[in-house]
Structures are given as structure tokens and as C-alpha cells.
Coordinates of C-alpha atoms and ligand atoms in Angstrom, one line a residue:
X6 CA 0.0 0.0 0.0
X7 CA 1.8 3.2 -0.8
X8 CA 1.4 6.6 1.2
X9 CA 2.6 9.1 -1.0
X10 CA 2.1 11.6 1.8
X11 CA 3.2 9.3 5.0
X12 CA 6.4 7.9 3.4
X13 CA 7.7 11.6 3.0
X14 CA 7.8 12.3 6.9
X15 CA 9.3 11.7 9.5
X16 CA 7.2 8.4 10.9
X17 CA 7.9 5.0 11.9
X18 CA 7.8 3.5 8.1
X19 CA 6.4 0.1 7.5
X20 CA 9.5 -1.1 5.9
X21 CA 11.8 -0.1 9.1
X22 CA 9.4 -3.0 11.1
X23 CA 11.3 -5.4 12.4
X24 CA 15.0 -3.1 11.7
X25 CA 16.4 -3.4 15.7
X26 CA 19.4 -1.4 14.0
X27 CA 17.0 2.0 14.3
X28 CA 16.9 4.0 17.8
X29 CA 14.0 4.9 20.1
X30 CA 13.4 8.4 20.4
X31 CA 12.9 11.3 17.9
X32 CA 13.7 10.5 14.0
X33 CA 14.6 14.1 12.8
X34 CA 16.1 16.5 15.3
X35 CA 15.0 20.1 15.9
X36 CA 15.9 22.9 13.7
X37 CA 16.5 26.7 14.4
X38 CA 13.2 28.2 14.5
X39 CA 14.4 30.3 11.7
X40 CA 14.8 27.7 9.5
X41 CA 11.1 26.7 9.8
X42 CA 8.8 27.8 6.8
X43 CA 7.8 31.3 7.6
X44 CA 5.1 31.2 5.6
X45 CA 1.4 28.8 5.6
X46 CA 1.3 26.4 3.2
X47 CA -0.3 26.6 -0.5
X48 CA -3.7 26.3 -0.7
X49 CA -6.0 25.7 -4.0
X50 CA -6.6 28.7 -5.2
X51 CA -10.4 28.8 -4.5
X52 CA -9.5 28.8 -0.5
X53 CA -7.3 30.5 2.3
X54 CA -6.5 29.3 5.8
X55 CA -7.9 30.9 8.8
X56 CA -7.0 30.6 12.4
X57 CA -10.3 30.0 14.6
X58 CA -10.3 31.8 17.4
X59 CA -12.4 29.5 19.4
X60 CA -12.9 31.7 22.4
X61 CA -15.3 33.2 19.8
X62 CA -18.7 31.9 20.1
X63 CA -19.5 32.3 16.4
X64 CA -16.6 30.8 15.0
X65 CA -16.7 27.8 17.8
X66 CA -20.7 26.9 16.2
X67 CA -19.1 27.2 12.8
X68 CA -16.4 24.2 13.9
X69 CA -18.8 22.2 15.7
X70 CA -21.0 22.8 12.4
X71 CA -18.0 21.7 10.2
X72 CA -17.9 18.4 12.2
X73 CA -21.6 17.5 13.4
X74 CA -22.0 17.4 9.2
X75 CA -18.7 15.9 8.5
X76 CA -16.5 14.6 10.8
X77 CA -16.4 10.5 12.1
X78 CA -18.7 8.1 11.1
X79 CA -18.8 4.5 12.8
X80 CA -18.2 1.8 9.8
X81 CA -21.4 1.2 8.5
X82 CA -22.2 5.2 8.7
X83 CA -25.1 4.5 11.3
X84 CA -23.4 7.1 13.1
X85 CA -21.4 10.2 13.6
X86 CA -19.6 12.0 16.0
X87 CA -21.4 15.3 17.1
X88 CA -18.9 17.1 19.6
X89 CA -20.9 19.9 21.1
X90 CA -19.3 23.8 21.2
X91 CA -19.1 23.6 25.3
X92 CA -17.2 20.2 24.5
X93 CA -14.5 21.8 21.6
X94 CA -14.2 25.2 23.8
X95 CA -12.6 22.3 26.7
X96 CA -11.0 20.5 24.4
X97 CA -8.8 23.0 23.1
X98 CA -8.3 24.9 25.6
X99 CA -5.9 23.6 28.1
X100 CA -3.1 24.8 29.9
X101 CA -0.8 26.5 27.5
X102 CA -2.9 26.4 24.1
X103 CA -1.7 27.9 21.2
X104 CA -4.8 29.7 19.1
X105 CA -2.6 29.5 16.0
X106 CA -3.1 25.4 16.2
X107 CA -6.6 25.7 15.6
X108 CA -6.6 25.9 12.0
X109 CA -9.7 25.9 9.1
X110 CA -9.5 26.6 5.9
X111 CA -12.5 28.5 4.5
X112 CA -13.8 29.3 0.9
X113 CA -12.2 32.7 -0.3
X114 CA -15.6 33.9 -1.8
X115 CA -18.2 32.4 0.4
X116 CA -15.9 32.3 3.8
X117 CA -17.7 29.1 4.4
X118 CA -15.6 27.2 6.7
X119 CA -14.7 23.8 4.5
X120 CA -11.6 21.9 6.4
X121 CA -10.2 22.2 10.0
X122 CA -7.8 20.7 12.6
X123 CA -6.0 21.4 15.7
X124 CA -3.6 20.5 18.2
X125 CA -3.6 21.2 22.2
X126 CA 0.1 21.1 23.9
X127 CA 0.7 18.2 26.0
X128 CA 3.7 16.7 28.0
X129 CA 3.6 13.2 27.5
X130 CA 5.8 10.6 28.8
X131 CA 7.2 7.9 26.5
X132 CA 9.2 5.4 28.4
X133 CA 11.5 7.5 30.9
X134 CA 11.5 10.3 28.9
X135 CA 8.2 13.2 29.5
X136 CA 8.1 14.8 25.5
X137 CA 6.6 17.9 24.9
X138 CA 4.4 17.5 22.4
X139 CA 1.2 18.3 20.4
X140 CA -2.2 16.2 20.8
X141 CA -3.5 16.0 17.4
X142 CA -7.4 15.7 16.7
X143 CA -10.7 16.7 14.6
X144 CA -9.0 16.6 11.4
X145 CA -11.9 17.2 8.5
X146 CA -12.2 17.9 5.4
X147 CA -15.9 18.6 3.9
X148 CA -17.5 15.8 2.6
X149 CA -17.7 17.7 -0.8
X150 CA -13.9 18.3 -1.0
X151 CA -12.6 14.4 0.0
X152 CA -9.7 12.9 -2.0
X153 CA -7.9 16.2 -3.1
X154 CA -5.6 15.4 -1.2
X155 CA -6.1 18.8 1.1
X156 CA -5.6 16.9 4.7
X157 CA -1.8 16.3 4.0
X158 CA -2.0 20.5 3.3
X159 CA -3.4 20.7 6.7
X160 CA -0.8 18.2 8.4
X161 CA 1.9 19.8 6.8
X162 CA 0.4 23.6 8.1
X163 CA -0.5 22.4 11.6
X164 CA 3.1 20.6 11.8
X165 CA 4.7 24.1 10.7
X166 CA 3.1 26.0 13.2
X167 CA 3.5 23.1 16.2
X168 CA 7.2 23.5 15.0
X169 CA 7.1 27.5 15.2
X170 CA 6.4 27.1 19.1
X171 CA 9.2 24.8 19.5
X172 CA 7.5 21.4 19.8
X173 CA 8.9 18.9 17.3
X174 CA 7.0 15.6 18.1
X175 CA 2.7 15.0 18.4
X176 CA 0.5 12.2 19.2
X177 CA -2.8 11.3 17.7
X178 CA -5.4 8.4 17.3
X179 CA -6.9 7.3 14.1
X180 CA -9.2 4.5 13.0
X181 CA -7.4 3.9 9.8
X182 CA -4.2 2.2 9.2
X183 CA -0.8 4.5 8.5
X184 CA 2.6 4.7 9.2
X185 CA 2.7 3.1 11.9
X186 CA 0.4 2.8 15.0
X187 CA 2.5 2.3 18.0
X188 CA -0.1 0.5 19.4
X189 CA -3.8 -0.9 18.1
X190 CA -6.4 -1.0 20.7
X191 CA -9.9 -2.0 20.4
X192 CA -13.2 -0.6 21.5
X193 CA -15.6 -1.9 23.9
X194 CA -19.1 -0.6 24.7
X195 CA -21.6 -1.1 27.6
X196 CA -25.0 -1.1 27.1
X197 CA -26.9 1.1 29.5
X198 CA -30.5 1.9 27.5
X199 CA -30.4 -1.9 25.7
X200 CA -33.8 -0.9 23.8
X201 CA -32.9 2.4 22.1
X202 CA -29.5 0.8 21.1
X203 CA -31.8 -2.0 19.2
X204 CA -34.1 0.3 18.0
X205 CA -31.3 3.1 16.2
X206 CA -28.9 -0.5 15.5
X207 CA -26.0 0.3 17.8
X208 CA -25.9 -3.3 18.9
X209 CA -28.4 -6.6 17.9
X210 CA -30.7 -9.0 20.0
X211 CA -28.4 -12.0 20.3
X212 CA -30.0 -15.2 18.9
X213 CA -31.2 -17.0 22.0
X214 CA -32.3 -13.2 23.5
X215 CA -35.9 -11.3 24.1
X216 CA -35.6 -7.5 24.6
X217 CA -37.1 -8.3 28.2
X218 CA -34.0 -10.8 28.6
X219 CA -31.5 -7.8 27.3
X220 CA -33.1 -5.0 29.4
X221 CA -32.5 -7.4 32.6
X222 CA -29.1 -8.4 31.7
X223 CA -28.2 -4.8 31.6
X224 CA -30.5 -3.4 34.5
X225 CA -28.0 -2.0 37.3
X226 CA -28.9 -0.4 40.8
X227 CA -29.8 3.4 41.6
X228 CA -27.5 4.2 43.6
X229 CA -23.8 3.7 43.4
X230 CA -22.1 1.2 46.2
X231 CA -18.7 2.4 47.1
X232 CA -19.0 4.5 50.5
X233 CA -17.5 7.6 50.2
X234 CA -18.2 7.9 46.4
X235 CA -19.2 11.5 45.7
X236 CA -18.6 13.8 42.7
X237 CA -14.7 15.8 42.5
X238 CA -14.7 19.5 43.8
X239 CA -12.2 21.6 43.5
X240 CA -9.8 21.3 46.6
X241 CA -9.4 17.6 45.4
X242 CA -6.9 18.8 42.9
X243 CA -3.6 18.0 44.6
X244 CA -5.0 14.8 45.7
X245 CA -6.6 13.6 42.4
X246 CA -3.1 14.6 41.0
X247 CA -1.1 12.6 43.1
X248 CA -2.8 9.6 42.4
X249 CA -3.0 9.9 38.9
X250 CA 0.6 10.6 38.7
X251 CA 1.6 7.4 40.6
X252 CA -1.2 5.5 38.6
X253 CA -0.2 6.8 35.4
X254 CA 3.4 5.6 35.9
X255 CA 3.1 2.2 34.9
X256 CA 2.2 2.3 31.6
X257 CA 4.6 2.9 28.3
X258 CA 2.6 5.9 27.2
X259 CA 1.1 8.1 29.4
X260 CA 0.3 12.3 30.2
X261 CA 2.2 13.8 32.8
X262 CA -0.1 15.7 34.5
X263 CA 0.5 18.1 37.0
X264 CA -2.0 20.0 38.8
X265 CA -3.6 22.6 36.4
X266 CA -3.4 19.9 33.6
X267 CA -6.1 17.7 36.8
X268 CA -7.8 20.9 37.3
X269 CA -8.3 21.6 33.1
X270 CA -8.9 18.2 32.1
X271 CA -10.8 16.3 35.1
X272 CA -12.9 18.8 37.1
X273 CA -16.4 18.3 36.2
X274 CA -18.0 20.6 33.2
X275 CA -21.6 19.8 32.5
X276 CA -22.2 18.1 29.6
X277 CA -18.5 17.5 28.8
X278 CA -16.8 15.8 31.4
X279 CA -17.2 14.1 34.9
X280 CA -14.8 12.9 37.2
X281 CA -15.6 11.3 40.8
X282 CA -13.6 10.3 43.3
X283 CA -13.7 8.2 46.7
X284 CA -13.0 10.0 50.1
X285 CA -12.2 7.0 52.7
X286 CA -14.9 8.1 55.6
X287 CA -12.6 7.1 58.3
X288 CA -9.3 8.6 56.9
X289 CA -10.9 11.0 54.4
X290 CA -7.6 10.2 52.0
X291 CA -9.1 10.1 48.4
X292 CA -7.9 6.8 47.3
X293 CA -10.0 6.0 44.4
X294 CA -10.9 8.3 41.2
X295 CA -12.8 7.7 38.2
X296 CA -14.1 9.9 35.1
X297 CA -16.0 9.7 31.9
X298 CA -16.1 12.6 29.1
X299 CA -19.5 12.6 27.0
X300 CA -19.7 12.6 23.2
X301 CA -22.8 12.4 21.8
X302 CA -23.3 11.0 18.2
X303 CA -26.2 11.9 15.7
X304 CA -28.1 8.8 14.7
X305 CA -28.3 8.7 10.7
X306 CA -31.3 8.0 9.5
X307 CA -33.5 6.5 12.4
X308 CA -37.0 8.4 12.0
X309 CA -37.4 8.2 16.1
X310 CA -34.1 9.1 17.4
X311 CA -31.7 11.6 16.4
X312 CA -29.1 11.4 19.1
X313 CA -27.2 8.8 21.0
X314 CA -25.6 9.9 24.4
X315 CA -22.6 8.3 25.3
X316 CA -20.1 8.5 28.1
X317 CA -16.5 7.5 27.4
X318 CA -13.7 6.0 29.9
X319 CA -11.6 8.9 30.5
X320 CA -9.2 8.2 33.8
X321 CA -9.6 5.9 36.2
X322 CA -7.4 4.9 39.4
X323 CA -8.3 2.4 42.2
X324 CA -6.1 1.9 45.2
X325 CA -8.4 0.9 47.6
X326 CA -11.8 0.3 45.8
X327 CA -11.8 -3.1 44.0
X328 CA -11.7 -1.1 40.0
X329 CA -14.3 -3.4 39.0
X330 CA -16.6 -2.2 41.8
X331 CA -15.2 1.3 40.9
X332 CA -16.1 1.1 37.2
X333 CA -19.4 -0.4 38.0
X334 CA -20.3 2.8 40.3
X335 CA -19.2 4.5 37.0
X336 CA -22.0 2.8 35.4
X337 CA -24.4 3.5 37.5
X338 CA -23.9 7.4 37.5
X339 CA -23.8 7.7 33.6
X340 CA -27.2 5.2 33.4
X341 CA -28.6 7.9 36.0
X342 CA -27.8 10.6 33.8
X343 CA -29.3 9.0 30.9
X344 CA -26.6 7.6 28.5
X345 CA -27.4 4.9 26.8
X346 CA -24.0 3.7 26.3
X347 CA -20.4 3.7 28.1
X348 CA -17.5 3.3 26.2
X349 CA -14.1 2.1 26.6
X350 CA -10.8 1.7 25.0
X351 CA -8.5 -1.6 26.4
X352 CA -5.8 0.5 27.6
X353 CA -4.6 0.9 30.8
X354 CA -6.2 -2.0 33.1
X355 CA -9.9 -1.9 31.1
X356 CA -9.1 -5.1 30.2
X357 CA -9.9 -6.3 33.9
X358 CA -13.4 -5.1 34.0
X359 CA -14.5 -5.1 30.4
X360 CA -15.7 -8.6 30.6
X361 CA -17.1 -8.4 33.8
X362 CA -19.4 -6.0 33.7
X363 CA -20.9 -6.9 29.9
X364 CA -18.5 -4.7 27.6
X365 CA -19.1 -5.7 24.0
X366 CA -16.5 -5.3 21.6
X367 CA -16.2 -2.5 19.2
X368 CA -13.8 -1.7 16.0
X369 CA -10.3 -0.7 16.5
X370 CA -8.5 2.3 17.4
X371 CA -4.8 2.9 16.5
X372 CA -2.5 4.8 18.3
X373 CA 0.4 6.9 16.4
X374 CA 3.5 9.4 17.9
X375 CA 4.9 11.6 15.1
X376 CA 8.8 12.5 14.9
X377 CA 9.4 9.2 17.7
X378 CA 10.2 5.8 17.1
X379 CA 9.7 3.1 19.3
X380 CA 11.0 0.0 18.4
X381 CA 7.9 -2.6 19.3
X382 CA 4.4 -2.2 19.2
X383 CA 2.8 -1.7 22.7
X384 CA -0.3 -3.6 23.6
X385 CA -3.5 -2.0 24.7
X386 CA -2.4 -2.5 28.9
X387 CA 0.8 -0.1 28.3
X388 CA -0.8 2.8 27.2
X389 CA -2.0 5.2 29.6
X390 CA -3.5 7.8 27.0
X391 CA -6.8 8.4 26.6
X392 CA -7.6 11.2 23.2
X393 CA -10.8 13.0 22.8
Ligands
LIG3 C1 5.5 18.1 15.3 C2 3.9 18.3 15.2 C3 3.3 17.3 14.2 C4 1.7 17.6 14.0 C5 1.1 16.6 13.0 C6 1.1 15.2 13.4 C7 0.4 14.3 12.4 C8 -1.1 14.4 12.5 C9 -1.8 13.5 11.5 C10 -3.4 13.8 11.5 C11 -4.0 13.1 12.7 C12 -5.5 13.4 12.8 C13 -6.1 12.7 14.0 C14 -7.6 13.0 14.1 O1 -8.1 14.0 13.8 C15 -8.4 11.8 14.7 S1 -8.7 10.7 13.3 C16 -10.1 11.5 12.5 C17 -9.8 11.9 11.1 N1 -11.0 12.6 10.6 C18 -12.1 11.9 10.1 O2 -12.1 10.7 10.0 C19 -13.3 12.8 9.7 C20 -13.9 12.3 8.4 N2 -12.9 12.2 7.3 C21 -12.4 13.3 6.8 O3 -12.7 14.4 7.1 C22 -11.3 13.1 5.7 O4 -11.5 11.8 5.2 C23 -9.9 13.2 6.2 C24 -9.6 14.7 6.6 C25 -9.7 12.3 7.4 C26 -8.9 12.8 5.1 O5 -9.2 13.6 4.0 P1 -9.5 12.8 2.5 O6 -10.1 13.9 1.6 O7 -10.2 11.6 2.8 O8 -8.0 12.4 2.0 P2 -7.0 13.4 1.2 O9 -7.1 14.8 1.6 O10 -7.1 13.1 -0.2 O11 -5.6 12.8 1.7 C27 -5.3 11.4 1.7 C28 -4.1 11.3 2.6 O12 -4.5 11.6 3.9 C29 -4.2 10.4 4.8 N3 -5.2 10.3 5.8 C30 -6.5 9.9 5.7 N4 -7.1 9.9 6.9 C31 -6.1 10.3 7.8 C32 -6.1 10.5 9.2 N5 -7.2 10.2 9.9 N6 -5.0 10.9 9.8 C33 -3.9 11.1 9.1 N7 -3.8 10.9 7.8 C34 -4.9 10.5 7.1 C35 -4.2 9.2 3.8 O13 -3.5 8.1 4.4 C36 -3.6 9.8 2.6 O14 -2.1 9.9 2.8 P3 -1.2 8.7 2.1 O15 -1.4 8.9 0.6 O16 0.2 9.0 2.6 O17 -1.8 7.4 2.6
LIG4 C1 -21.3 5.6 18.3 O1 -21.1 6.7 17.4 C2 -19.9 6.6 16.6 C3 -19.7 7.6 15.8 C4 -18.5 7.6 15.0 C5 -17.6 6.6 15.0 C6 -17.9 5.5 15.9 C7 -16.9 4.3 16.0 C8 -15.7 4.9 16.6 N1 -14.8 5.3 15.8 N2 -15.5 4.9 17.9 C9 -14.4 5.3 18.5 O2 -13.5 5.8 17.9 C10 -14.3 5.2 20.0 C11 -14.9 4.1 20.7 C12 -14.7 4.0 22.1 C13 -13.9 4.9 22.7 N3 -13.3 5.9 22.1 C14 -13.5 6.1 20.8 O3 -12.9 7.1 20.1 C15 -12.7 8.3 20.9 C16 -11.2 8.5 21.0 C17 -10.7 9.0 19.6 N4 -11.4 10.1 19.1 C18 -12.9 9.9 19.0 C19 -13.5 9.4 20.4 C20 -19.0 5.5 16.7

């Protein structure tokens, strides 16, 4: 398979598999930042790139229009991702953003925004060695301008300006298959509202199952179990950190967080992201923590639902709690609030509950650093990233 665009940069390349010869770390070193194109890249004539300023409310609905119409679709294009503008204005907007790494490209005549993507700064750990990097994500091209070959136009411009601030490697998840995923996890989804995911197609009646079998099979509690669960505040912070740091230390791949990264990325926002932890009520030590962020998707063509809500596995830690009893608490807080289906990647330790508590597989998700080698693939249980 040939990637005219892949095999020109610097990425792990198919045909280096296997070659122990080649080092870990960074493939092409950093140049002086006055050797890096000055200038944006050359678009078709018809369009021009502009920066979206997505502390503006106006341009923000024109991204999340760009995507509710355009971006992801599940395989059989039942379904498509629908990030809401509360969810994009979080997402890229962390600690230390750059505005000039959200990027759209817009019709000269029309201004009608056409293409986008953008990258958040993040300090991930590979190995022994914390990278600063960029966090690469809702790349899209209009589904009227596909195979023109604009997106390696718009990886080329957002790797030029990443490069102007410094940062020379990026991370980013993909469903399809390129130069080469440093690891390939797969998806797994829990059923919380069994009937509306039969009804829209999400997920079939098994053969030897009634809808009355499937809606008790899934049925879990009101109320969570785990004394001392309660929703994270605020002052929980340094705590939440701490534990996430040691937690996050195990694995291959992970963020290194530090407390306004916790306080950005895991304090709860309505609608886009909820995080709980577990005080101990004798020592009142917080030594559990879980989270979930929520992406809805629009349902394609069912005549009786337009939206599916769904929670996804963000970070989890248990030190204390049993994680199984932890993610099933998890569960029961996103059935309360009405999604009608959890999801989860196998990274980190989701392998250990994912059974248990009546995951069903999904599709695969591959994982892919830019400008770092790593000599073996990593499985699913030594990644400790989670993307939006
Ligand atoms: C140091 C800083 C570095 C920063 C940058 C790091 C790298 C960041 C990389 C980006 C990470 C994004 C992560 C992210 O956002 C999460 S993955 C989500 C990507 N977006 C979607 O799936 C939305 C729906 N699809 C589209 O909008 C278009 O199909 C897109 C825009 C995907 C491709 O538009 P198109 O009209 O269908 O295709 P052409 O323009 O004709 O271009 C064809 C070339 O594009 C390669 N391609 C296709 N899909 C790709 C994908 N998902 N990643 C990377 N490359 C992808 C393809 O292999 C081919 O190259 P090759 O010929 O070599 O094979
Ligand atoms: C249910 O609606 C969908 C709408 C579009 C695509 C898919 C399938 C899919 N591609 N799912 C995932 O990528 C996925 C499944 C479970 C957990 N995280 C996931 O992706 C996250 C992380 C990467 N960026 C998108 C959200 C499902």
C-alpha cells in the first residue's frame, strides 16, 4: 500500500518493522526556529487558511458545524460523531494552548468554513523520557472536497506551526491504518439503554435473547455502592493529581499531569466531562478516582431518534476500591444521567473489567507518535492515553 504523503515524513515506516538497527526516540532533530517555513502552506486557489479563534462563540458553532456534518462516522455510517461547542471550547483549551493550532480553511468567496484541525500542547511521557508534544485531533475535510488530497495541506500547516512554538513531536489516534500505529487497541461498549440501542442499530438481539432478557441483563442499581463515592470539587486537585501521577506511571505511554493539567482536564463541566472520586470516611484520604467525558453522536437516519448519548472512559485509578466495583459505580452514574451507552478503549487495566461487567467489543482504534520511534508495538495495557 503506498502513502505518497506518509512515506515523506518523518514516521515510523512500514518497511523499518522489524529493523532493531533503528533507535528509540525522535527521527529528525529540531531545527532553528528560523529555519522553519515562515510562511502557511499553499492552498487551492479557490480557499485561504484561517486561524479559529475559538474563544469566539461564532466561529466555535461554525467548527462544531464543520464536524456534526462531517466529521467520524462509525463503519457502516449509522453514526457520527457530534462534539458539542461547550465540548471543543474544553478541548482545546488547556493549559498553554496555542490559538494559532486551531486551524480551518474556509472558501475565499463564500468564507464558508470547509476543512479544520488542531492540536492542544501536552507533556507526554514515553518510556523515561516526558516529550513535549502536540495532541493531534478533529481533522476534517468537507465531505464535498474528500480525496484532493487537502488533509496532508493541513498536516503539513499544523506541523509548521506546532514547530514555530518549539515542539517537534505529536500524538494522535486514528481509525485507519498509516505509518505506523505504535499501538492498536480496540473498543468496547456497555449497554446502559439496551432498547434504544436495538431500535437506532447500535448493537443486535443476540439469537437466543428477548428484549425483556436484554433489558434485565443490563439493569443496574440506583445508587452507586462504594461508600465515600461522591462527585470531585475543587480542593481535590492535589489529591486527584497525586494519584493519577503514581497510577499513570506504569504504563509505556502516558500524560504527565500536573495539577492545572487535573484541574483543566478532570474537574467536572456539565455536559462534557465528569470525574468522581472516593474520600475514605474514616481517613478521608481520596484513594479512588474515576471519570468519563460525553460525546454524543447523531443517529443517521432512524425516523425516532436523532441522538445517542454516550459517556466515554476517560481516567480511572483504584487503590483501595476493587476497579471493577469502581467502574461499575461509574455505570451506574452515567445510566442515571441518561446515557445509553459507556464506552471504553483496552488501555490501561480496562481489560480487567471489560468482561465483567458486559463490555461488547467494538472496532479498532490505533494509536500513532509523530517524529518518535519506538522499536515494538505496545499492547493496549501499556498505554496510559486516553484522546478526545
Ligand atoms: C510536530 C507536530 C506534528 C503535528 C502533525 C502530526 C500528524 C497528525 C496527522 C493527523 C491526525 C488526525 C487525528 C484525528 O483528527 C483523529 S482521526 C479522525 C480523522 N477525521 C475523520 O475521520 C473525519 C472524516 N474524514 C475526513 O474528514 C477526511 O477523510 C480526512 C480529513 C480524514 C482525510 O481527507 P481525505 O479527503 O479523505 O484524503 P486526502 O485529503 O485526499 O488525503 C489522503 C491522505 O491523507 C491520509 N489520511 C487519511 N485519513 C487520515 C487520518 N485520519 N490521519 C492522518 N492521515 C490521514 C491518507 O492516508 C492519505 O495519505 P497517504 O497517501 O500517505 O496514505
Ligand atoms: C457511536 O457513534 C460513533 C460515531 C462515529 C464513530 C464510531 C466508531 C468509533 N470510531 N468509535 C471510537 O473511535 C471510540 C470508541 C470507544 C472509545 N473511544 C473512541 O474514540 C474516541 C477517541 C478517539 N477520538 C474519538 C473518540 C461510533
Amino acid at each position: 500500500m503506498r502513502h505518497k504523503f506518509w512515506e515523506t515524513q518523518p514516521v515510523k515506516q512500514f518497511k523499518d518493522i522489524g529493523d532493531i538497527s533503528l533507535p528509540e526516540g525522535p527521527i529528525e532533530p529540531p531545527i532553528p526556529l528560523s529555519e522553519v517555513k515562515q510562511e502557511p502552506y499553499n492552498l487551492p486557489n479557490l480557499y485561504e487558511w484561517i486561524t479559529c479563534d475559538i474563544d469566539s462563540e461564532e466561529t466555535r458553532a461554525e467548527v462544531c458545524n464543520l464536524l456534526t456534518h462531517n466529521y467520524i462516522e462509525d463503519d457502516k455510517n449509522m453514526f457520527r460523531f457530534d462534539y458539542s461547542k461547550e465540548f471543543l471550547h474544553w478541548a482545546l483549551r488547556p493549559p498553554g494552548y496555542c490559538k494559532s493550532w486551531h486551524i480551518g480553511v474556509r472558501v475565499k468567496s463564500s468564507k464558508k468554513l470547509v476543512a479544520f484541525i488542531a492540536g492542544v500542547p501536552a507533556r507526554i511521557r514515553v518510556r523515561d523520557n516526558v516529550v513535549a508534544m502536540a495532541e493531534i485531533n478533529f481533522l476534517c475535510v468537507h465531505k464535498k472536497l474528500r480525496s484532493k488530497r487537502l488533509a496532508p495541506v493541513m498536516i503539513k500547516e499544523v506541523t509548521r506551526r506546532v514547530h514555530l512554538e518549539n515542539i517537534w513531536q505529536a500524538a494522535y489516534t486514528a481509525g485507519v491504518v498509516l505509518p505506523t500505529p505504535i499501538s492498536s487497541c480496540l473498543y468496547w461498549h456497555r449497554s446502559l439503554n439496551p432498547k434504544k440501542l436495538i431500535d437506532v442499530g447500535f448493537c443486535r438481539l443476540g439469537a437466543r435473547m428477548t428484549m425483556s432478557r436484554m433489558t434485565k441483563l443490563y439493569k443496574l442499581p440506583d445508587s452507586t455502592g462504594t461508600p465515600g463515592f461522591r462527585q470531585m470539587e475543587l480542593h481535590d486537585v492535589p489529591a486527584v493529581t497525586q494519584l493519577l501521577r503514581n497510577y499513570l506511571n506504569q504504563f509505556e505511554v502516558a500524560p504527565d499531569f500536573d495539577e492545572n493539567d487535573v484541574k483543566h482536564w478532570l474537574l467536572p463541566t456539565e455536559n462534557v466531562v465528569d470525574s468522581y472520586v472516593v474520600e475514605s470516611p474514616e481517613s478521608h484520604k481520596i484513594t479512588d478516582f474515576c471519570s468519563f467525558y460525553s460525546l454524543p453522536s447523531s443517529i443517521l437516519g432512524n425516523q425516532k431518534y436523532s441522538i445517542l448519548k454516550a459517556a466515554y472512559s476517560f481516567y480511572n485509578v483504584a487503590t483501595k476500591t476493587p476497579l471493577l466495583q469502581l467502574m461499575n459505580d461509574v455505570l451506574i452514574v452515567a445510566n442515571r444521567k441518561d446515557y445509553d451507552v459507556f464506552n471504553a478503549l483496552d488501555v490501561m487495566q480496562n481489560e480487567t473489567f471489560i468482561k465483567e461487567l458486559k463490555f461488547g467489543p467494538g472496532d479498532g482504534k490505533l494509536y500513532y507518535l509523530y517524529n518518535y520511534r519506538l522499536r515494538d508495538t505496545l499492547k493496549p495495557m501499556e498505554l496510559g492515553l486516553v484522546l478526545l
